[in-house]
Coordinates of C-alpha atoms in Angstrom, one line a residue:
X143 CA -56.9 -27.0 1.0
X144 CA -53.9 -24.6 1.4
X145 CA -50.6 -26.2 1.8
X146 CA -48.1 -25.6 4.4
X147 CA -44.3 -25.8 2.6
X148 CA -41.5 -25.1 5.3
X149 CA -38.7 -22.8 4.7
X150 CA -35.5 -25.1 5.8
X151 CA -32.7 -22.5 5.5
X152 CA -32.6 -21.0 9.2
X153 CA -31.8 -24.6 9.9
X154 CA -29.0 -24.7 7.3
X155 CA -27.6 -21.4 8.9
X156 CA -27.3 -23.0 12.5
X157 CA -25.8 -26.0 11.0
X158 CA -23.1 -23.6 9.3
X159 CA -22.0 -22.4 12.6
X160 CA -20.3 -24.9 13.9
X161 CA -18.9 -26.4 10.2
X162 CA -20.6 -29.8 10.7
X163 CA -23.6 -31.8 10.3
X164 CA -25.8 -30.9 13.4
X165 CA -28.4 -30.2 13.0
X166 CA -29.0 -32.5 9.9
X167 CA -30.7 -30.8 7.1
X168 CA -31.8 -33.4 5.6
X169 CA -33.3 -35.5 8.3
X170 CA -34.8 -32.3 9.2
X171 CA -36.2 -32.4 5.8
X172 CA -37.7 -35.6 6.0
X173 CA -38.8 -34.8 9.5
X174 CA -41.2 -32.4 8.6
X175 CA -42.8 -34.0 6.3
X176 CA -43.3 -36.7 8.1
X177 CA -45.4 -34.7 10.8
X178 CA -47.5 -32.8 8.5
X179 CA -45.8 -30.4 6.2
X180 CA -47.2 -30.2 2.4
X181 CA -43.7 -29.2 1.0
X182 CA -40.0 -28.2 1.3
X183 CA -38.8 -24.9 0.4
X184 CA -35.2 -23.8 0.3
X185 CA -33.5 -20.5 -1.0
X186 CA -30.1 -21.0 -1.8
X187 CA -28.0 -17.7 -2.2
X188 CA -24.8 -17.3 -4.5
X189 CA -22.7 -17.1 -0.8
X190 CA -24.2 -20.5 0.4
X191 CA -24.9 -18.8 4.2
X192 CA -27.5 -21.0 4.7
X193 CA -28.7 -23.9 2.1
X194 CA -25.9 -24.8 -0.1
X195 CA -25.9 -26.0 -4.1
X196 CA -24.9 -29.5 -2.2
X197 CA -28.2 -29.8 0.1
X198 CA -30.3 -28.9 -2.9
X199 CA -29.1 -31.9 -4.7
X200 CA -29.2 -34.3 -1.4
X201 CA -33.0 -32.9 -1.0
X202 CA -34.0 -33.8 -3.9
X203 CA -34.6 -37.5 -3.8
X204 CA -35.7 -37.3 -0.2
X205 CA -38.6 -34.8 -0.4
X206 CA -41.6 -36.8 -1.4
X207 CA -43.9 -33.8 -1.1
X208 CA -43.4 -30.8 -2.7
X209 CA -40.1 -29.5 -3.3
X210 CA -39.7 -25.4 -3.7
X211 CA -36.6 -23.7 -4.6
X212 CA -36.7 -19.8 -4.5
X213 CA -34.0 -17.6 -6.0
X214 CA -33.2 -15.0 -8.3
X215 CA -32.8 -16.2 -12.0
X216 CA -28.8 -16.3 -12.5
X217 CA -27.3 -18.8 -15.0
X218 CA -25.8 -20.3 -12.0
X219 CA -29.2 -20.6 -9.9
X220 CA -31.2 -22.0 -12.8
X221 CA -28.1 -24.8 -13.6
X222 CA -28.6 -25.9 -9.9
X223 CA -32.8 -26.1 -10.9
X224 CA -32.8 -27.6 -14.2
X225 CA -30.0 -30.4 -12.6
X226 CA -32.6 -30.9 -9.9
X227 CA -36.3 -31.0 -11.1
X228 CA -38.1 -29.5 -8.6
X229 CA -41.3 -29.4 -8.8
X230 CA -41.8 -25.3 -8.2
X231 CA -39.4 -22.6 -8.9
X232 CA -40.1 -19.7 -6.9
X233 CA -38.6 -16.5 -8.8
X234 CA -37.7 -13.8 -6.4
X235 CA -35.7 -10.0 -7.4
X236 CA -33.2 -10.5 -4.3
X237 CA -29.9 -8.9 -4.7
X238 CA -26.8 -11.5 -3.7
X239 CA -25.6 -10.2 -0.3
X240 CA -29.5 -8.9 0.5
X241 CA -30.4 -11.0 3.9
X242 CA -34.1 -11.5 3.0
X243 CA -36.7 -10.8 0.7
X244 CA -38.3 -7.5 0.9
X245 CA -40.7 -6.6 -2.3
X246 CA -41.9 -8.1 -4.7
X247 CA -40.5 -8.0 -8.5
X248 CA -41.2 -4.8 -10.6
X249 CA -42.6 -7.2 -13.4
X250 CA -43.4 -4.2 -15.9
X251 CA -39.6 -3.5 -15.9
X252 CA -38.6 -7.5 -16.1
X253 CA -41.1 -8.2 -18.3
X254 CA -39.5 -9.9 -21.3
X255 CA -36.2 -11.4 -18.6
X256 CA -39.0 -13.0 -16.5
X257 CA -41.3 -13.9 -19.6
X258 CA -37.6 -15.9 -21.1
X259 CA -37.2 -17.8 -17.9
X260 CA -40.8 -18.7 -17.3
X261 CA -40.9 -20.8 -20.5
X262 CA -37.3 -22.3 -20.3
X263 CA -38.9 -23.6 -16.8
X264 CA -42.4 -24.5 -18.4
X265 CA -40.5 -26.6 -20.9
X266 CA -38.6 -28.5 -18.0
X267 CA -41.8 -28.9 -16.9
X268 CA -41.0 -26.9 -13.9
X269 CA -44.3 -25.1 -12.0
X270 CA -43.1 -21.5 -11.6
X271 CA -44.4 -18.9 -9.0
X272 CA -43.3 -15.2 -9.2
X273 CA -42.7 -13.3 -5.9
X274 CA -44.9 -10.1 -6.2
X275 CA -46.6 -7.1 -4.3
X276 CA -50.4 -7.5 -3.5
X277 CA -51.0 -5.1 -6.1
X278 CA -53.8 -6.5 -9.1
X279 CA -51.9 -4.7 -11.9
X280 CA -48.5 -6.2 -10.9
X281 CA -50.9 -9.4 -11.1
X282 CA -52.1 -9.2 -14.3
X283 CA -48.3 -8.6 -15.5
X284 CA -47.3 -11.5 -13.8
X285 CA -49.4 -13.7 -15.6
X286 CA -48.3 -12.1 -18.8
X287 CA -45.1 -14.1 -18.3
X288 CA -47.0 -17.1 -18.5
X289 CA -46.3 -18.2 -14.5
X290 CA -48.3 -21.0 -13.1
X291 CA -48.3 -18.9 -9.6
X292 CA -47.8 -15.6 -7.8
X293 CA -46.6 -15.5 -4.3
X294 CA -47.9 -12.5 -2.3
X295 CA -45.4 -10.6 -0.1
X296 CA -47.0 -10.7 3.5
X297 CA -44.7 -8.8 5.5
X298 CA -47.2 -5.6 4.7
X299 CA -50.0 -8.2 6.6
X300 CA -47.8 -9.0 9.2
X301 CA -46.7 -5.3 10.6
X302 CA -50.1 -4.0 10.3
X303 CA -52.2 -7.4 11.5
X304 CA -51.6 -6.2 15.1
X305 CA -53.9 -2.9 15.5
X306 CA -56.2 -3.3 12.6
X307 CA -56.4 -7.2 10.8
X308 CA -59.3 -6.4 8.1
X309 CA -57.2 -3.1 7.2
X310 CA -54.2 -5.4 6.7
X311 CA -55.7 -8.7 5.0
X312 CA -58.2 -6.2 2.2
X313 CA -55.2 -5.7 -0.1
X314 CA -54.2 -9.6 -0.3
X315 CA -58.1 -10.9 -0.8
X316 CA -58.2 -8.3 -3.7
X317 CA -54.3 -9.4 -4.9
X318 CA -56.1 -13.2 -4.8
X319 CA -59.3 -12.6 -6.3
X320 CA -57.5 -10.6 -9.3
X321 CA -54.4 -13.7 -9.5
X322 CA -57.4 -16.1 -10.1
X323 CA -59.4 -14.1 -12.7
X324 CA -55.9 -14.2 -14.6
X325 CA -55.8 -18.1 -14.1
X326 CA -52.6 -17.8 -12.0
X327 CA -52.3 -20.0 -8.7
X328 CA -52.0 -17.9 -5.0
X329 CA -49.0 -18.8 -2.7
X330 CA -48.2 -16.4 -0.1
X331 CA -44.8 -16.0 2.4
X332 CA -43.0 -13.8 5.1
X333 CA -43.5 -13.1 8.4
X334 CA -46.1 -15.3 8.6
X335 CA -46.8 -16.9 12.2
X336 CA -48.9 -19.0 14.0
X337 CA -50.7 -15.6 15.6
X338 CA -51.4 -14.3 12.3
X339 CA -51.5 -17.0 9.8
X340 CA -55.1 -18.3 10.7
X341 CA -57.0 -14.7 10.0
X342 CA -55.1 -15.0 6.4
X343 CA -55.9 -17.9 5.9
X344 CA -60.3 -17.6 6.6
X345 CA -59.8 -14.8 4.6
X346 CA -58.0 -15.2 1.4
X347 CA -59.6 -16.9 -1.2
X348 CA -58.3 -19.1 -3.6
X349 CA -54.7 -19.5 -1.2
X350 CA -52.9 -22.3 -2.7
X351 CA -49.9 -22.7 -0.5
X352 CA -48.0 -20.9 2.3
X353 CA -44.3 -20.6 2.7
X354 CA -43.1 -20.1 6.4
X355 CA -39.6 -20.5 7.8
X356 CA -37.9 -18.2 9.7
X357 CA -41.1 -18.1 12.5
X358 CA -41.4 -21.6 12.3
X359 CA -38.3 -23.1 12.7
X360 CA -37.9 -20.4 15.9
X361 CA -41.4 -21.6 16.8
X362 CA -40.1 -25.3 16.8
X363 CA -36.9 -24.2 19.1
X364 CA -39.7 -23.4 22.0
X365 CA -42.7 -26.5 21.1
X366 CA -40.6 -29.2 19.0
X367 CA -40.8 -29.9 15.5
X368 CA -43.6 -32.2 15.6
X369 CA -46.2 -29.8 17.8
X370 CA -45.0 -26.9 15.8
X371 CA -46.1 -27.8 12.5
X372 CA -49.8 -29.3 14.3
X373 CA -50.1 -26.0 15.3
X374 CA -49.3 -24.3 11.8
X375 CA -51.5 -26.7 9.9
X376 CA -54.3 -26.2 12.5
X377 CA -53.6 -22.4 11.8
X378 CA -54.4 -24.0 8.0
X379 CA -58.3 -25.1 9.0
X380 CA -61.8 -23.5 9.6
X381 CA -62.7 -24.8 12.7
X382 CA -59.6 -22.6 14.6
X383 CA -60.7 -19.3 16.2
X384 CA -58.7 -16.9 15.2
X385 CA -57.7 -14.2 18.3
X386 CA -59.0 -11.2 15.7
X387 CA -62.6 -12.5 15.7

């Protein structure tokens, strides 16, 4: 089974336009669990532009599921997660004013920084999943930190997926394959989308868990919440026919 955790934050940022509760991130929260999703994910940044330090501590005893909370490793972002207890950390390399992830972490060069904050979060009993390039040696450095999980970078998948799927996915099965010889969990994220997520998912082996956000919550504008995240967990199944086959 490969779980579907959904990225919160877009609706955080519309709710920041206007200054005032609506629309409710927390309700939203607990909405989408309640239709389907496996998990909660939210990345707050050191400007608050979207999910603040305050929604990650009203999140926390409402999500029942699985709660994810990605950021770069600052004193200030690891106060917020050892206050909280979720039950993944998500290490990404972002920058403070970058406006969305875009490579993985050079793990050779972080090596000992990442191996530090891996077992400070191993000893809160913390599950911790580094953001990374589908690129085996980068894997097998990963695991060197002693991380319970990598999370493979999709946007590659995504631009090429149009004209030439197999092309695109070859680099992510091999990533996957190589993460689980290393004992190291698979969870994937960006740009994935209910046109591409199902030819991922048939193909990658050993996929623990799929982030999605930003096409999700723009999905859910159009469909609703509700059908939206049906049709992402369908996208989650073997039975689906995927439009590349």
């Amino acid at each position: 089974m490969t779980n579907l955790s959904v990225n919160i934050n877009k609706v955080a940022t519309i709710r920041n336009a206007r200054g005032e509760n609506v629309p409710d991130v927390q309700k939203f929260a607990i909405d989408c669990e309640e239709f389907g999703a496996n998990g909660i994910t939210v990345h707050p940044r050191p400007d608050e532009r979207h999910i603040t330090r305050k929604d990650v501590f009203l999140l926390r005893p409402l999500v029942k599921t699985e709660f994810n909370i990605e950021g770069f490793p600052s004193p200030e972002f690891l106060d917020l997660v050892f206050k909280t207890k979720p039950e993944q950390v998500t290490l990404v390399p972002d920058l403070p004013a970058q406006i969305t992830s875009n490579s993985g972490w050079d793990v050779d060069t972080n090596l000992q920084f990442l191996t530090e904050i891996v077992e400070r979060l191993r000893d809160a009993g913390i599950r911790t999943s580094i953001f990374v390039d589908p690129e085996p040696e980068i894997i097998k450095k990963a695991a060197a930190t002693g991380a319970d999980r990598v999370e493979l970078y999709t946007k590659p998948y995504a631009a090429l997926y149009p004209t030439n799927p197999e092309k695109a996915v070859k680099p992510y099965v091999e990533a996957s394959i190589a993460a689980h010889k290393c004992g190291l969990g698979v969870n994937a994220g960006h740009d994935l989308n209910l046109t591409n997520l199902h030819f991922f998912y048939l193909n990658m082996p050993y996929l623990n868990e799929v982030s999605i956000g930003h096409a999700l919550i723009s999905d859910a504008l159009y469909l609703g919440l509700k059908e939206t995240i049906r049709l992402y967990k369908e996208c989650l199944r073997p039975g689906l026919q995927s439009e590349a086959q």
